[in-house]
Coordinates of C-alpha atoms and ligand atoms in Angstrom, one line a residue:
M1 CA 5.0 12.8 25.2
S2 CA 6.2 10.2 27.6
Q3 CA 7.5 7.6 25.2
T4 CA 10.6 8.0 23.2
T5 CA 9.8 8.6 19.6
P6 CA 11.6 6.2 17.2
S7 CA 12.7 7.4 13.8
P8 CA 9.8 7.4 11.3
D9 CA 11.1 4.5 9.4
S10 CA 11.3 2.2 12.4
L11 CA 7.6 2.4 13.2
T12 CA 5.9 -1.0 13.0
I13 CA 2.2 -1.7 12.6
A14 CA 0.4 -3.1 15.6
L15 CA -1.7 -6.1 14.6
L16 CA -5.1 -7.3 15.9
G17 CA -4.5 -8.9 19.3
E18 CA -1.8 -6.5 20.5
A19 CA -2.9 -4.7 23.7
V20 CA -2.2 -1.2 22.4
L21 CA -5.1 -1.5 20.0
R22 CA -7.5 -2.1 22.9
Q23 CA -6.4 0.9 25.0
H24 CA -8.0 4.3 25.2
A25 CA -5.4 6.7 23.7
G26 CA -4.2 9.6 25.9
A27 CA -4.4 13.2 25.0
V28 CA -1.4 14.9 23.5
Q29 CA 0.0 18.3 24.6
L30 CA 0.9 20.5 21.6
P31 CA 3.1 21.8 20.1
D32 CA 5.6 19.0 20.7
P33 CA 8.4 18.2 18.2
Q34 CA 8.2 14.5 19.1
V35 CA 4.5 14.4 18.3
S36 CA 5.2 16.1 15.0
Q37 CA 7.9 13.5 14.3
L38 CA 5.5 10.7 15.2
A39 CA 2.8 12.2 12.8
E40 CA 5.4 12.3 10.0
G41 CA 6.3 8.7 10.7
M42 CA 2.7 7.7 10.7
R43 CA 2.1 9.5 7.3
R44 CA 5.0 7.7 5.8
K45 CA 3.8 4.3 7.1
M46 CA 0.3 5.0 5.8
D47 CA 1.7 5.9 2.4
D48 CA 3.9 2.8 2.3
Q49 CA 1.0 0.6 3.0
G50 CA -1.5 2.3 0.7
G51 CA -3.8 3.3 3.6
V52 CA -6.2 6.2 3.6
G53 CA -5.9 6.8 7.3
I54 CA -3.8 5.8 10.4
A55 CA -4.0 6.2 14.1
A56 CA -1.1 6.4 16.6
P57 CA -2.1 3.2 18.4
Q58 CA -1.6 1.4 15.1
V59 CA 2.1 2.2 15.4
H60 CA 2.3 1.3 19.1
H61 CA 1.7 4.8 20.5
S62 CA -1.4 5.1 22.7
L63 CA -1.9 8.8 21.8
A64 CA -4.9 10.7 20.5
L65 CA -3.3 11.4 17.1
M66 CA -4.6 10.3 13.7
I67 CA -4.4 11.1 10.0
I68 CA -7.1 10.9 7.5
A69 CA -6.0 11.0 3.8
S70 CA -8.6 9.9 1.4
R71 CA -7.2 9.4 -2.2
P72 CA -7.8 6.9 -4.9
N73 CA -5.4 4.0 -4.9
A74 CA -5.3 0.3 -5.5
R75 CA -7.1 -0.4 -2.2
Y76 CA -9.7 2.3 -2.6
P77 CA -10.1 3.2 -6.3
D78 CA -13.2 5.4 -5.8
A79 CA -11.9 7.4 -2.8
P80 CA -12.1 11.2 -3.1
Q81 CA -8.8 13.1 -3.2
M82 CA -7.8 15.2 -0.2
E83 CA -4.6 16.5 1.4
P84 CA -3.6 14.3 4.4
L85 CA -5.1 15.9 7.6
V86 CA -3.3 15.3 10.9
M87 CA -5.8 15.4 13.8
A88 CA -4.8 15.5 17.5
N89 CA -7.2 15.1 20.4
P90 CA -10.2 14.7 18.0
R91 CA -13.8 14.8 19.2
I92 CA -17.1 14.0 17.5
E93 CA -19.3 17.1 18.1
A94 CA -22.4 15.9 16.1
Q95 CA -23.2 13.2 13.6
S96 CA -26.1 12.3 11.3
T97 CA -28.6 9.8 12.6
E98 CA -28.8 8.3 9.1
Q99 CA -26.1 5.7 8.5
E100 CA -24.8 3.8 5.5
M101 CA -23.0 0.5 5.1
G102 CA -19.6 0.4 3.5
W103 CA -16.6 -1.8 3.2
E104 CA -13.6 -1.2 5.4
G105 CA -10.2 -2.7 5.8
C106 CA -7.4 -1.9 8.3
L107 CA -3.7 -2.0 8.3
S108 CA -3.9 -3.7 11.7
V109 CA -6.3 -6.4 10.4
P110 CA -4.5 -7.7 7.3
G111 CA -6.4 -9.8 4.8
I112 CA -10.0 -9.1 5.9
R113 CA -12.6 -6.6 4.8
G114 CA -15.9 -6.0 6.6
R115 CA -19.1 -4.1 5.9
V116 CA -19.7 -1.6 8.6
C117 CA -22.4 1.0 9.3
R118 CA -21.2 4.6 9.7
P119 CA -22.9 8.0 9.9
L120 CA -23.3 9.9 6.6
W121 CA -21.6 12.9 8.1
V122 CA -19.8 13.9 11.3
E123 CA -19.0 17.3 12.8
V124 CA -15.6 17.1 14.5
S125 CA -13.1 19.2 16.4
F126 CA -9.4 18.6 16.6
D127 CA -6.0 20.2 17.3
D128 CA -3.5 20.7 14.6
L129 CA 0.2 20.1 15.4
C130 CA 0.6 23.7 16.6
G131 CA -2.2 23.1 19.1
Q132 CA -4.7 25.2 17.3
R133 CA -8.3 23.9 17.6
H134 CA -10.3 23.4 14.4
H135 CA -13.9 22.5 13.6
T136 CA -15.0 20.8 10.4
R137 CA -17.7 18.7 8.8
L138 CA -16.8 15.5 7.0
K139 CA -19.1 13.5 4.9
G140 CA -19.3 10.2 3.0
F141 CA -16.1 8.2 2.7
V142 CA -14.0 10.8 4.5
A143 CA -16.5 10.7 7.5
R144 CA -16.1 6.9 7.3
I145 CA -12.3 7.2 7.5
F146 CA -12.6 9.6 10.4
C147 CA -14.9 7.2 12.4
H148 CA -12.6 4.3 11.7
E149 CA -9.5 6.1 12.9
F150 CA -11.4 7.7 15.8
D151 CA -12.4 4.2 16.9
H152 CA -8.7 3.2 17.1
L153 CA -8.3 6.0 19.7
C154 CA -11.1 4.3 21.8
G155 CA -9.6 0.8 21.6
L156 CA -12.0 -0.4 18.9
T157 CA -11.4 -1.9 15.4
F158 CA -13.9 -2.1 12.6
L159 CA -14.5 -5.7 13.5
D160 CA -16.3 -4.5 16.6
R161 CA -18.7 -2.7 14.4
V162 CA -19.5 -5.6 12.1
E163 CA -22.9 -6.9 12.9
D164 CA -23.0 -10.1 11.1
N165 CA -20.0 -12.4 10.3
R166 CA -21.4 -12.7 6.7
D167 CA -20.3 -9.1 6.3
L168 CA -16.7 -10.2 6.4
M169 CA -14.7 -11.1 3.4
A170 CA -11.1 -12.1 2.7
T171 CA -9.5 -9.1 1.0
E172 CA -8.3 -11.4 -1.8
V173 CA -11.9 -12.4 -2.6
W174 CA -13.1 -8.9 -2.1
L175 CA -10.7 -7.6 -4.7
R176 CA -11.4 -10.4 -7.1
E177 CA -15.2 -10.4 -6.8
G178 CA -15.8 -6.8 -6.0
Q179 CA -18.0 -5.3 -3.3
S180 CA -21.8 -5.8 -3.2
Ligands
ZN201 ZN1 -7.8 0.7 11.2

């Protein structure tokens, strides 16, 4: 890792408009204690903010590192429960042609929800923090989280996937009126 890793608690969330969110993230070499430390900091940040996923560019590190962590919480009451999964150098190997619409939010885009089309399932490969390659199949909301975080590694946010501005809502209204 070329950048100096700050302590986990000093990580700050990159917000829409910051250049790091538009860059293609670089591959990480593993194992690397600094990458493990960064992943730990990302996990804590995600937990603090009630997120169900986070990508390294969101904490100002343009590295191909992300966490998916579906669990029910105030932001996503219907989310399935899973152990947080740290994924380095992820790739989409295959995906369903069938897609479904669903609401997404993003720690880097505060205050806005958007309805976005995502595949029903994805087959992905990734490295764990030891550098071991894994293959797995993700479906439904977990596949959606993966695709959302994977987009961050490609310099995209969910706003780039919103096809109609009428699919955008203020989070405050979304929480008050529910999703349709
Ligand atoms: Zn995001």
